[in-house]
PDB file of C-alpha atoms in Angstrom:
ATOM      1  CA  MET A  13       0.000   0.000   0.000  1.00 37.00           C
ATOM      2  CA  SER A  14       1.175   3.546  -0.743  1.00 37.00           C
ATOM      3  CA  SER A  15       2.835   5.431   2.098  1.00 38.00           C
ATOM      4  CA  ASP A  16       1.039   8.624   1.060  1.00 43.00           C
ATOM      5  CA  LYS A  17      -0.210  10.124   4.331  1.00 50.00           C
ATOM      6  CA  THR A  18      -3.352  11.621   2.804  1.00 66.00           C
ATOM      7  CA  LEU A  19      -5.574   8.665   3.603  1.00 74.00           C
ATOM      8  CA  TRP A  20      -9.224   8.202   4.448  1.00 84.00           C
ATOM      9  CA  GLU A  21      -9.681   5.260   6.804  1.00 86.00           C
ATOM     10  CA  TYR A  22     -12.665   3.498   8.300  1.00 90.00           C
ATOM     11  CA  ARG A  23     -12.934   0.463  10.581  1.00 94.00           C
ATOM     12  CA  LEU A  24     -15.909  -1.646   9.489  1.00 95.00           C
ATOM     13  CA  LYS A  25     -18.684  -2.101  12.048  1.00 94.00           C
ATOM     14  CA  PRO A  26     -21.036  -5.084  12.558  1.00 95.00           C
ATOM     15  CA  GLU A  27     -23.699  -3.585  10.292  1.00 95.00           C
ATOM     16  CA  ASP A  28     -21.145  -3.333   7.457  1.00 94.00           C
ATOM     17  CA  SER A  29     -20.499  -7.083   7.315  1.00 94.00           C
ATOM     18  CA  GLY A  30     -21.577  -8.549   3.989  1.00 94.00           C
ATOM     19  CA  GLN A  31     -21.915  -5.125   2.384  1.00 93.00           C
ATOM     20  CA  LYS A  32     -19.946  -4.249  -0.721  1.00 93.00           C
ATOM     21  CA  TYR A  33     -17.279  -1.621  -0.105  1.00 93.00           C
ATOM     22  CA  LEU A  34     -18.866   0.325  -2.946  1.00 92.00           C
ATOM     23  CA  SER A  35     -22.184   0.401  -1.110  1.00 92.00           C
ATOM     24  CA  ILE A  36     -20.579   1.446   2.189  1.00 93.00           C
ATOM     25  CA  LEU A  37     -18.721   4.333   0.561  1.00 91.00           C
ATOM     26  CA  LYS A  38     -21.680   5.475  -1.526  1.00 88.00           C
ATOM     27  CA  HIS A  39     -24.512   5.258   0.994  1.00 88.00           C
ATOM     28  CA  LYS A  40     -22.821   5.664   4.357  1.00 88.00           C
ATOM     29  CA  PHE A  41     -20.205   8.258   3.477  1.00 86.00           C
ATOM     30  CA  HIS A  42     -21.755   9.866   0.388  1.00 85.00           C
ATOM     31  CA  PHE A  43     -18.861   9.237  -2.010  1.00 85.00           C
ATOM     32  CA  SER A  44     -19.939  10.448  -5.442  1.00 82.00           C
ATOM     33  CA  LEU A  45     -19.962   8.108  -8.448  1.00 83.00           C
ATOM     34  CA  LYS A  46     -17.265  10.253 -10.034  1.00 81.00           C
ATOM     35  CA  VAL A  47     -14.957   9.844  -7.037  1.00 82.00           C
ATOM     36  CA  LEU A  48     -15.666   6.122  -6.833  1.00 85.00           C
ATOM     37  CA  GLN A  49     -14.826   5.694 -10.511  1.00 83.00           C
ATOM     38  CA  HIS A  50     -11.595   7.608  -9.959  1.00 78.00           C
ATOM     39  CA  LEU A  51     -10.688   5.320  -7.055  1.00 81.00           C
ATOM     40  CA  LYS A  52     -11.464   2.212  -9.081  1.00 76.00           C
ATOM     41  CA  LEU A  53      -9.332   3.256 -12.039  1.00 71.00           C
ATOM     42  CA  GLY A  54      -6.467   4.346  -9.796  1.00 68.00           C
ATOM     43  CA  GLU A  55      -6.472   1.168  -7.675  1.00 75.00           C
ATOM     44  CA  ARG A  56      -6.335   3.243  -4.494  1.00 84.00           C
ATOM     45  CA  VAL A  57      -8.516   1.136  -2.158  1.00 90.00           C
ATOM     46  CA  TRP A  58      -7.097  -1.320   0.390  1.00 91.00           C
ATOM     47  CA  VAL A  59      -8.391  -3.523   3.200  1.00 94.00           C
ATOM     48  CA  ASP A  60      -5.952  -4.274   6.016  1.00 93.00           C
ATOM     49  CA  GLY A  61      -3.120  -3.111   3.779  1.00 89.00           C
ATOM     50  CA  ARG A  62      -4.017  -5.239   0.761  1.00 90.00           C
ATOM     51  CA  PHE A  63      -5.517  -3.991  -2.506  1.00 90.00           C
ATOM     52  CA  THR A  64      -9.198  -4.807  -2.901  1.00 91.00           C
ATOM     53  CA  TYR A  65     -11.980  -4.323  -5.421  1.00 91.00           C
ATOM     54  CA  LEU A  66     -14.894  -2.059  -4.571  1.00 91.00           C
ATOM     55  CA  THR A  67     -17.306  -4.883  -5.412  1.00 91.00           C
ATOM     56  CA  ALA A  68     -15.830  -7.152  -2.714  1.00 93.00           C
ATOM     57  CA  ARG A  69     -17.800  -7.580   0.509  1.00 95.00           C
ATOM     58  CA  GLY A  70     -16.535  -6.438   3.875  1.00 93.00           C
ATOM     59  CA  LYS A  71     -16.233  -7.981   7.326  1.00 94.00           C
ATOM     60  CA  GLU A  72     -16.509  -6.421  10.753  1.00 94.00           C
ATOM     61  CA  GLY A  73     -13.183  -5.124  12.046  1.00 95.00           C
ATOM     62  CA  GLU A  74     -11.510  -4.653   8.667  1.00 94.00           C
ATOM     63  CA  LEU A  75      -9.661  -1.391   8.082  1.00 94.00           C
ATOM     64  CA  LEU A  76     -10.775   0.166   4.807  1.00 94.00           C
ATOM     65  CA  SER A  77      -8.158   2.634   3.506  1.00 91.00           C
ATOM     66  CA  ILE A  78      -8.369   4.984   0.553  1.00 87.00           C
ATOM     67  CA  GLN A  79      -5.578   7.094  -0.897  1.00 83.00           C
ATOM     68  CA  LEU A  80      -7.161  10.479  -1.568  1.00 72.00           C
ATOM     69  CA  PHE A  81      -4.296  12.474  -2.976  1.00 65.00           C
ATOM     70  CA  SER A  82      -3.022  12.337  -6.524  1.00 62.00           C
ATOM     71  CA  GLU A  83      -0.947  14.953  -8.293  1.00 66.00           C
ATOM     72  CA  GLU A  84      -2.867  16.887 -10.906  1.00 75.00           C
ATOM     73  CA  ASP A  85      -1.605  19.534 -13.307  1.00 80.00           C
ATOM     74  CA  SER A  86      -3.654  22.716 -13.174  1.00 88.00           C
ATOM     75  CA  PRO A  87      -4.496  24.679 -16.328  1.00 92.00           C
ATOM     76  CA  ILE A  88      -4.289  27.857 -14.227  1.00 95.00           C
ATOM     77  CA  GLN A  89      -1.037  29.789 -14.367  1.00 95.00           C
ATOM     78  CA  GLY A  90       0.501  30.175 -10.935  1.00 96.00           C
ATOM     79  CA  GLU A  91       1.506  33.667  -9.792  1.00 97.00           C
ATOM     80  CA  ASN A  92       3.446  34.960  -6.806  1.00 97.00           C
ATOM     81  CA  LEU A  93       0.631  36.991  -5.251  1.00 97.00           C
ATOM     82  CA  PRO A  94      -0.202  37.764  -1.606  1.00 96.00           C
ATOM     83  CA  LEU A  95      -2.322  35.075   0.035  1.00 97.00           C
ATOM     84  CA  ALA A  96      -3.916  35.542   3.460  1.00 98.00           C
ATOM     85  CA  ILE A  97      -4.195  31.987   4.771  1.00 98.00           C
ATOM     86  CA  LEU A  98      -6.735  31.445   7.554  1.00 98.00           C
ATOM     87  CA  TYR A  99      -6.454  27.658   7.819  1.00 98.00           C
ATOM     88  CA  GLU A 100      -4.667  24.835   6.026  1.00 97.00           C
ATOM     89  CA  ASP A 101      -4.270  21.087   6.367  1.00 94.00           C
ATOM     90  CA  GLU A 102      -3.776  18.159   3.971  1.00 90.00           C
ATOM     91  CA  TYR A 103      -7.323  18.452   2.634  1.00 92.00           C
ATOM     92  CA  LEU A 104      -8.366  22.107   2.834  1.00 95.00           C
ATOM     93  CA  LEU A 105      -7.097  25.631   2.328  1.00 98.00           C
ATOM     94  CA  ALA A 106      -9.081  28.596   3.658  1.00 98.00           C
ATOM     95  CA  VAL A 107      -8.098  32.128   2.687  1.00 98.00           C
ATOM     96  CA  ASN A 108      -9.245  35.682   3.311  1.00 98.00           C
ATOM     97  CA  LYS A 109      -9.899  37.055  -0.176  1.00 98.00           C
ATOM     98  CA  PRO A 110      -9.165  40.764  -0.549  1.00 97.00           C
ATOM     99  CA  VAL A 111     -11.452  43.316  -2.135  1.00 97.00           C
ATOM    100  CA  GLY A 112     -11.092  43.563  -5.916  1.00 96.00           C
ATOM    101  CA  GLN A 113      -9.839  40.017  -6.520  1.00 98.00           C
ATOM    102  CA  VAL A 114     -11.797  37.550  -8.644  1.00 97.00           C
ATOM    103  CA  VAL A 115     -12.062  34.013  -7.236  1.00 97.00           C
ATOM    104  CA  HIS A 116     -11.495  32.162 -10.551  1.00 95.00           C
ATOM    105  CA  PRO A 117      -9.736  33.274 -13.772  1.00 95.00           C
ATOM    106  CA  ASN A 118     -12.022  34.102 -16.698  1.00 93.00           C
ATOM    107  CA  ARG A 119     -11.831  35.935 -20.026  1.00 92.00           C
ATOM    108  CA  ARG A 120     -12.209  39.330 -18.419  1.00 92.00           C
ATOM    109  CA  TYR A 121      -9.843  38.552 -15.526  1.00 95.00           C
ATOM    110  CA  PRO A 122      -7.276  36.009 -16.813  1.00 94.00           C
ATOM    111  CA  ALA A 123      -4.629  36.868 -14.206  1.00 97.00           C
ATOM    112  CA  ASN A 124      -4.164  38.256 -10.679  1.00 97.00           C
ATOM    113  CA  THR A 125      -7.057  36.134  -9.412  1.00 98.00           C
ATOM    114  CA  LEU A 126      -7.306  34.090  -6.252  1.00 98.00           C
ATOM    115  CA  GLY A 127      -6.874  30.981  -8.395  1.00 98.00           C
ATOM    116  CA  ASN A 128      -3.546  32.256  -9.748  1.00 98.00           C
ATOM    117  CA  ALA A 129      -2.415  33.057  -6.195  1.00 98.00           C
ATOM    118  CA  VAL A 130      -3.358  29.631  -4.808  1.00 98.00           C
ATOM    119  CA  ILE A 131      -1.752  27.669  -7.654  1.00 97.00           C
ATOM    120  CA  GLY A 132       1.394  29.782  -7.339  1.00 97.00           C
ATOM    121  CA  TYR A 133       1.505  29.094  -3.590  1.00 98.00           C
ATOM    122  CA  TRP A 134       1.187  25.352  -4.131  1.00 96.00           C
ATOM    123  CA  GLN A 135       3.805  25.380  -6.885  1.00 95.00           C
ATOM    124  CA  ARG A 136       6.280  27.091  -4.574  1.00 96.00           C
ATOM    125  CA  LYS A 137       5.655  24.269  -2.099  1.00 94.00           C
ATOM    126  CA  GLY A 138       6.289  21.669  -4.810  1.00 92.00           C
ATOM    127  CA  GLU A 139       2.651  20.546  -4.940  1.00 90.00           C
ATOM    128  CA  GLN A 140       0.583  19.846  -8.053  1.00 89.00           C
ATOM    129  CA  ARG A 141      -3.147  20.275  -7.521  1.00 91.00           C
ATOM    130  CA  LEU A 142      -6.267  21.405  -9.280  1.00 93.00           C
ATOM    131  CA  TYR A 143      -7.889  24.585  -7.997  1.00 96.00           C
ATOM    132  CA  ARG A 144     -11.218  23.577  -6.428  1.00 95.00           C
ATOM    133  CA  PRO A 145     -12.986  26.442  -4.613  1.00 96.00           C
ATOM    134  CA  ILE A 146     -16.088  25.239  -2.798  1.00 94.00           C
ATOM    135  CA  HIS A 147     -17.911  28.501  -3.401  1.00 91.00           C
ATOM    136  CA  ARG A 148     -17.402  31.943  -4.908  1.00 91.00           C
ATOM    137  CA  ILE A 149     -17.897  35.441  -3.596  1.00 95.00           C
ATOM    138  CA  ASP A 150     -18.137  38.594  -5.707  1.00 95.00           C
ATOM    139  CA  ARG A 151     -14.985  40.393  -6.787  1.00 96.00           C
ATOM    140  CA  ASN A 152     -15.717  43.317  -4.458  1.00 97.00           C
ATOM    141  CA  THR A 153     -16.854  41.196  -1.520  1.00 97.00           C
ATOM    142  CA  SER A 154     -14.060  40.340   0.900  1.00 98.00           C
ATOM    143  CA  GLY A 155     -13.627  37.364   3.174  1.00 98.00           C
ATOM    144  CA  VAL A 156     -13.572  33.591   3.531  1.00 98.00           C
ATOM    145  CA  VAL A 157     -13.091  31.312   0.542  1.00 98.00           C
ATOM    146  CA  ILE A 158     -12.649  27.547   1.058  1.00 98.00           C
ATOM    147  CA  ILE A 159     -10.565  25.526  -1.425  1.00 97.00           C
ATOM    148  CA  ALA A 160     -10.478  21.721  -1.466  1.00 95.00           C
ATOM    149  CA  LYS A 161      -7.113  20.096  -2.046  1.00 93.00           C
ATOM    150  CA  ASN A 162      -8.408  16.946  -3.692  1.00 88.00           C
ATOM    151  CA  GLN A 163     -11.454  15.562  -5.472  1.00 86.00           C
ATOM    152  CA  PHE A 164     -12.801  13.754  -2.418  1.00 87.00           C
ATOM    153  CA  ALA A 165     -12.654  16.794  -0.125  1.00 90.00           C
ATOM    154  CA  HIS A 166     -14.350  18.882  -2.816  1.00 91.00           C
ATOM    155  CA  GLN A 167     -17.135  16.354  -3.291  1.00 90.00           C
ATOM    156  CA  GLN A 168     -17.744  15.985   0.448  1.00 91.00           C
ATOM    157  CA  LEU A 169     -17.957  19.747   1.000  1.00 94.00           C
ATOM    158  CA  ALA A 170     -20.146  20.202  -2.085  1.00 90.00           C
ATOM    159  CA  TYR A 171     -22.488  17.602  -0.562  1.00 90.00           C
ATOM    160  CA  GLN A 172     -22.684  19.646   2.655  1.00 93.00           C
ATOM    161  CA  LEU A 173     -23.192  22.883   0.723  1.00 89.00           C
ATOM    162  CA  GLU A 174     -26.015  21.481  -1.402  1.00 87.00           C
ATOM    163  CA  ARG A 175     -27.871  20.329   1.709  1.00 87.00           C
ATOM    164  CA  GLY A 176     -27.425  23.549   3.654  1.00 86.00           C
ATOM    165  CA  HIS A 177     -25.023  22.050   6.173  1.00 90.00           C
ATOM    166  CA  ILE A 178     -22.379  24.739   5.666  1.00 93.00           C
ATOM    167  CA  HIS A 179     -23.288  27.784   7.741  1.00 94.00           C
ATOM    168  CA  LYS A 180     -22.210  31.081   6.197  1.00 94.00           C
ATOM    169  CA  ARG A 181     -22.204  34.363   8.061  1.00 96.00           C
ATOM    170  CA  TYR A 182     -21.662  37.743   6.418  1.00 98.00           C
ATOM    171  CA  TYR A 183     -21.462  41.279   7.758  1.00 98.00           C
ATOM    172  CA  GLY A 184     -22.559  44.324   5.815  1.00 98.00           C
ATOM    173  CA  PHE A 185     -23.371  48.010   6.171  1.00 98.00           C
ATOM    174  CA  VAL A 186     -26.740  49.046   4.767  1.00 98.00           C
ATOM    175  CA  GLN A 187     -28.202  52.490   4.208  1.00 97.00           C
ATOM    176  CA  GLY A 188     -30.522  53.857   6.873  1.00 95.00           C
ATOM    177  CA  CYS A 189     -31.635  52.484  10.222  1.00 94.00           C
ATOM    178  CA  LEU A 190     -33.676  49.292  10.291  1.00 92.00           C
ATOM    179  CA  GLN A 191     -36.466  49.357  12.848  1.00 88.00           C
ATOM    180  CA  GLN A 192     -36.557  45.596  13.409  1.00 92.00           C
ATOM    181  CA  ASN A 193     -33.704  44.042  15.360  1.00 96.00           C
ATOM    182  CA  ASN A 194     -33.851  40.910  13.218  1.00 96.00           C
ATOM    183  CA  GLY A 195     -35.830  39.362  10.423  1.00 96.00           C
ATOM    184  CA  THR A 196     -35.923  37.053   7.434  1.00 97.00           C
ATOM    185  CA  ILE A 197     -36.092  38.047   3.778  1.00 97.00           C
ATOM    186  CA  ASP A 198     -37.784  35.253   1.836  1.00 97.00           C
ATOM    187  CA  SER A 199     -37.944  36.452  -1.760  1.00 97.00           C
ATOM    188  CA  PRO A 200     -37.078  34.498  -4.952  1.00 97.00           C
ATOM    189  CA  ILE A 201     -34.306  35.866  -7.145  1.00 97.00           C
ATOM    190  CA  GLY A 202     -33.870  35.778 -10.906  1.00 96.00           C
ATOM    191  CA  LEU A 203     -31.820  37.444 -13.634  1.00 94.00           C
ATOM    192  CA  ALA A 204     -32.931  40.997 -14.412  1.00 94.00           C
ATOM    193  CA  PRO A 205     -34.210  41.552 -17.971  1.00 91.00           C
ATOM    194  CA  HIS A 206     -31.600  42.603 -20.534  1.00 88.00           C
ATOM    195  CA  SER A 207     -28.716  41.940 -18.118  1.00 88.00           C
ATOM    196  CA  PHE A 208     -26.109  39.212 -17.733  1.00 87.00           C
ATOM    197  CA  ILE A 209     -25.070  40.444 -14.291  1.00 91.00           C
ATOM    198  CA  LYS A 210     -27.846  42.102 -12.342  1.00 95.00           C
ATOM    199  CA  ARG A 211     -30.405  40.086 -10.393  1.00 96.00           C
ATOM    200  CA  GLN A 212     -33.786  41.070  -9.026  1.00 96.00           C
ATOM    201  CA  ILE A 213     -36.601  39.779  -6.858  1.00 97.00           C
ATOM    202  CA  GLN A 214     -39.135  38.054  -9.100  1.00 95.00           C
ATOM    203  CA  ALA A 215     -41.936  35.583  -8.472  1.00 93.00           C
ATOM    204  CA  GLU A 216     -40.594  33.058 -10.993  1.00 94.00           C
ATOM    205  CA  GLY A 217     -37.040  33.231  -9.632  1.00 95.00           C
ATOM    206  CA  GLU A 218     -35.171  30.659  -7.548  1.00 96.00           C
ATOM    207  CA  PRO A 219     -36.048  30.454  -3.834  1.00 96.00           C
ATOM    208  CA  ALA A 220     -33.804  32.675  -1.727  1.00 96.00           C
ATOM    209  CA  ARG A 221     -33.849  33.176   2.035  1.00 96.00           C
ATOM    210  CA  THR A 222     -31.653  35.488   4.105  1.00 97.00           C
ATOM    211  CA  ASP A 223     -31.764  35.911   7.882  1.00 97.00           C
ATOM    212  CA  TYR A 224     -30.435  39.176   9.306  1.00 98.00           C
ATOM    213  CA  ARG A 225     -29.704  40.732  12.686  1.00 98.00           C
ATOM    214  CA  VAL A 226     -28.890  44.354  13.452  1.00 98.00           C
ATOM    215  CA  ILE A 227     -25.508  44.605  15.177  1.00 97.00           C
ATOM    216  CA  CYS A 228     -25.313  48.402  15.456  1.00 96.00           C
ATOM    217  CA  ARG A 229     -27.221  51.448  14.244  1.00 96.00           C
ATOM    218  CA  TYR A 230     -25.659  54.734  13.162  1.00 95.00           C
ATOM    219  CA  SER A 231     -27.275  57.965  12.014  1.00 92.00           C
ATOM    220  CA  GLU A 232     -26.791  57.115   8.329  1.00 91.00           C
ATOM    221  CA  ALA A 233     -26.422  53.330   8.270  1.00 96.00           C
ATOM    222  CA  SER A 234     -26.764  50.011  10.100  1.00 97.00           C
ATOM    223  CA  LEU A 235     -24.292  47.167  10.529  1.00 98.00           C
ATOM    224  CA  LEU A 236     -26.032  43.850   9.906  1.00 98.00           C
ATOM    225  CA  GLU A 237     -25.142  40.189  10.328  1.00 98.00           C
ATOM    226  CA  PHE A 238     -26.491  37.978   7.547  1.00 98.00           C
ATOM    227  CA  ILE A 239     -26.951  34.209   7.617  1.00 96.00           C
ATOM    228  CA  LEU A 240     -27.648  32.627   4.253  1.00 93.00           C
ATOM    229  CA  GLU A 241     -30.099  29.756   4.078  1.00 90.00           C
ATOM    230  CA  THR A 242     -29.641  29.616   0.295  1.00 90.00           C
ATOM    231  CA  GLY A 243     -26.764  30.699  -1.927  1.00 88.00           C
ATOM    232  CA  ARG A 244     -28.088  32.645  -4.915  1.00 93.00           C
ATOM    233  CA  THR A 245     -25.908  35.011  -6.920  1.00 94.00           C
ATOM    234  CA  HIS A 246     -25.939  38.505  -5.349  1.00 97.00           C
ATOM    235  CA  GLN A 247     -28.459  37.231  -2.785  1.00 97.00           C
ATOM    236  CA  ILE A 248     -27.659  39.613   0.073  1.00 98.00           C
ATOM    237  CA  ARG A 249     -27.260  42.554  -2.298  1.00 98.00           C
ATOM    238  CA  VAL A 250     -30.630  41.931  -3.981  1.00 98.00           C
ATOM    239  CA  HIS A 251     -32.451  41.298  -0.717  1.00 98.00           C
ATOM    240  CA  CYS A 252     -31.090  44.468   0.867  1.00 98.00           C
ATOM    241  CA  GLU A 253     -32.265  46.490  -2.126  1.00 97.00           C
ATOM    242  CA  GLY A 254     -35.620  44.755  -1.885  1.00 96.00           C
ATOM    243  CA  ILE A 255     -36.259  45.954   1.687  1.00 96.00           C
ATOM    244  CA  GLY A 256     -35.206  49.501   0.829  1.00 96.00           C
ATOM    245  CA  HIS A 257     -31.819  49.361   2.564  1.00 97.00           C
ATOM    246  CA  PRO A 258     -29.171  48.674  -0.099  1.00 98.00           C
ATOM    247  CA  LEU A 259     -25.610  47.944   0.919  1.00 98.00           C
ATOM    248  CA  LEU A 260     -23.426  51.013   1.172  1.00 98.00           C
ATOM    249  CA  GLY A 261     -21.188  51.349  -1.880  1.00 97.00           C
ATOM    250  CA  ASP A 262     -23.269  48.973  -3.997  1.00 97.00           C
ATOM    251  CA  ASP A 263     -23.945  51.138  -7.046  1.00 96.00           C
ATOM    252  CA  LEU A 264     -25.414  48.186  -9.002  1.00 96.00           C
ATOM    253  CA  TYR A 265     -28.254  47.943  -6.489  1.00 97.00           C
ATOM    254  CA  GLY A 266     -28.739  51.567  -5.534  1.00 96.00           C
ATOM    255  CA  GLY A 267     -26.210  51.907  -2.744  1.00 96.00           C
ATOM    256  CA  GLU A 268     -24.654  55.243  -1.769  1.00 94.00           C
ATOM    257  CA  THR A 269     -20.984  55.389  -2.810  1.00 95.00           C
ATOM    258  CA  SER A 270     -19.731  58.425  -0.916  1.00 95.00           C
ATOM    259  CA  LEU A 271     -18.543  56.484   2.152  1.00 96.00           C
ATOM    260  CA  ILE A 272     -17.076  53.339   0.546  1.00 97.00           C
ATOM    261  CA  ASN A 273     -16.344  52.537  -3.096  1.00 94.00           C
ATOM    262  CA  ARG A 274     -17.497  48.905  -3.132  1.00 97.00           C
ATOM    263  CA  GLN A 275     -20.413  46.955  -1.718  1.00 97.00           C
ATOM    264  CA  ALA A 276     -19.882  46.940   2.041  1.00 98.00           C
ATOM    265  CA  LEU A 277     -20.114  43.169   2.410  1.00 98.00           C
ATOM    266  CA  HIS A 278     -17.707  40.767   4.106  1.00 98.00           C
ATOM    267  CA  SER A 279     -17.791  36.957   4.235  1.00 97.00           C
ATOM    268  CA  ALA A 280     -16.828  36.549   7.878  1.00 98.00           C
ATOM    269  CA  VAL A 281     -17.538  32.992   9.045  1.00 97.00           C
ATOM    270  CA  TYR A 282     -17.853  29.521   7.507  1.00 96.00           C
ATOM    271  CA  ALA A 283     -18.772  26.616   9.783  1.00 97.00           C
ATOM    272  CA  PHE A 284     -18.915  23.021   8.548  1.00 97.00           C
ATOM    273  CA  LEU A 285     -17.774  19.473   9.241  1.00 96.00           C
ATOM    274  CA  HIS A 286     -14.272  18.558   8.155  1.00 95.00           C
ATOM    275  CA  PRO A 287     -14.608  16.335   5.053  1.00 91.00           C
ATOM    276  CA  VAL A 288     -12.299  13.633   6.428  1.00 87.00           C
ATOM    277  CA  THR A 289     -12.362  13.792  10.242  1.00 88.00           C
ATOM    278  CA  GLY A 290     -16.025  14.812  10.495  1.00 90.00           C
ATOM    279  CA  LEU A 291     -15.143  17.254  13.292  1.00 95.00           C
ATOM    280  CA  PRO A 292     -16.691  20.763  13.390  1.00 97.00           C
ATOM    281  CA  LEU A 293     -14.512  23.430  11.795  1.00 97.00           C
ATOM    282  CA  VAL A 294     -15.100  27.192  11.995  1.00 98.00           C
ATOM    283  CA  ILE A 295     -13.174  29.596   9.739  1.00 98.00           C
ATOM    284  CA  ARG A 296     -13.224  33.322  10.554  1.00 98.00           C
ATOM    285  CA  ALA A 297     -11.918  36.268   8.536  1.00 98.00           C
ATOM    286  CA  PRO A 298     -11.265  39.643  10.260  1.00 97.00           C
ATOM    287  CA  PHE A 299     -12.711  42.881   8.891  1.00 97.00           C
ATOM    288  CA  PRO A 300     -10.690  44.446   6.043  1.00 96.00           C
ATOM    289  CA  GLU A 301      -9.191  47.902   6.404  1.00 96.00           C
ATOM    290  CA  ASP A 302     -11.941  49.707   4.465  1.00 96.00           C
ATOM    291  CA  PHE A 303     -14.530  48.239   6.871  1.00 97.00           C
ATOM    292  CA  LYS A 304     -12.530  49.469   9.843  1.00 96.00           C
ATOM    293  CA  HIS A 305     -12.273  52.930   8.263  1.00 96.00           C
ATOM    294  CA  LEU A 306     -16.008  52.962   7.519  1.00 97.00           C
ATOM    295  CA  LEU A 307     -16.763  52.140  11.153  1.00 95.00           C
ATOM    296  CA  LYS A 308     -14.689  55.134  12.284  1.00 94.00           C
ATOM    297  CA  VAL A 309     -16.461  57.451   9.824  1.00 95.00           C
ATOM    298  CA  LEU A 310     -19.961  56.285  10.774  1.00 95.00           C
ATOM    299  CA  ARG A 311     -19.243  56.790  14.474  1.00 92.00           C
ATOM    300  CA  LYS A 312     -18.435  60.449  13.809  1.00 86.00           C
ATOM    301  CA  ILE A 313     -21.487  61.244  11.669  1.00 81.00           C
TER     302      ILE A 313
END
């Protein structure tokens, strides 16, 4: 068996006896068919140190081991860019994305993206990996971005994300003073007519639900905590516009730009279960400098 330390291991229990390893991995641990096919082709599954087929049947007490890591060449060009690492282990990388940086290279932004920075960081460490962000945040939203280091970790976190098991907390400054201390915005969101970017609340849109809590009120604005129950594009921005309190700096959705020159939104906390250990993991990103400056200004108004 490979000595690669990036292993997933499981000791079979009484209820696993007679079950195919394929069935255990698929139904008990939610391995995707794509990952299982990858494991099969790579011959990276062992029982008690000996190679086995996924169609073989297990026995109580056996140690099922899977090699998760394999080197993969990325099509993204690595660059030596600043990278604010919040957490890292063999399976995950969590970073604090700065304002103005795109998460993934595209035609409009082919370089200087978070993807270029991450690949460059790994290359300097002598590691070959694909860039697998679990989620994206807007170019002018700062904060937490989680990147999986292998296909299995990505699939496991995507499974949590799809089922609402990853808890995301944002902070943002909105115009005006909200009267309610907390509330829920439950309004579907769809693409605005004649636009490839802007979204709007519309009856035929996708379900979208945002919980909010007022942290502090100022004479011209309020600092809110947002918890997303869904993850639609521009969800917080659209919902804030919809209740008549757009995010400060968000000119696309009617926000005042005199105090900050980007939407005043920060991805502050991601809480989820580690894809391999299953233990709770909480990633926090501190406020960026423009948020700190905005706080000082609002306190003086």
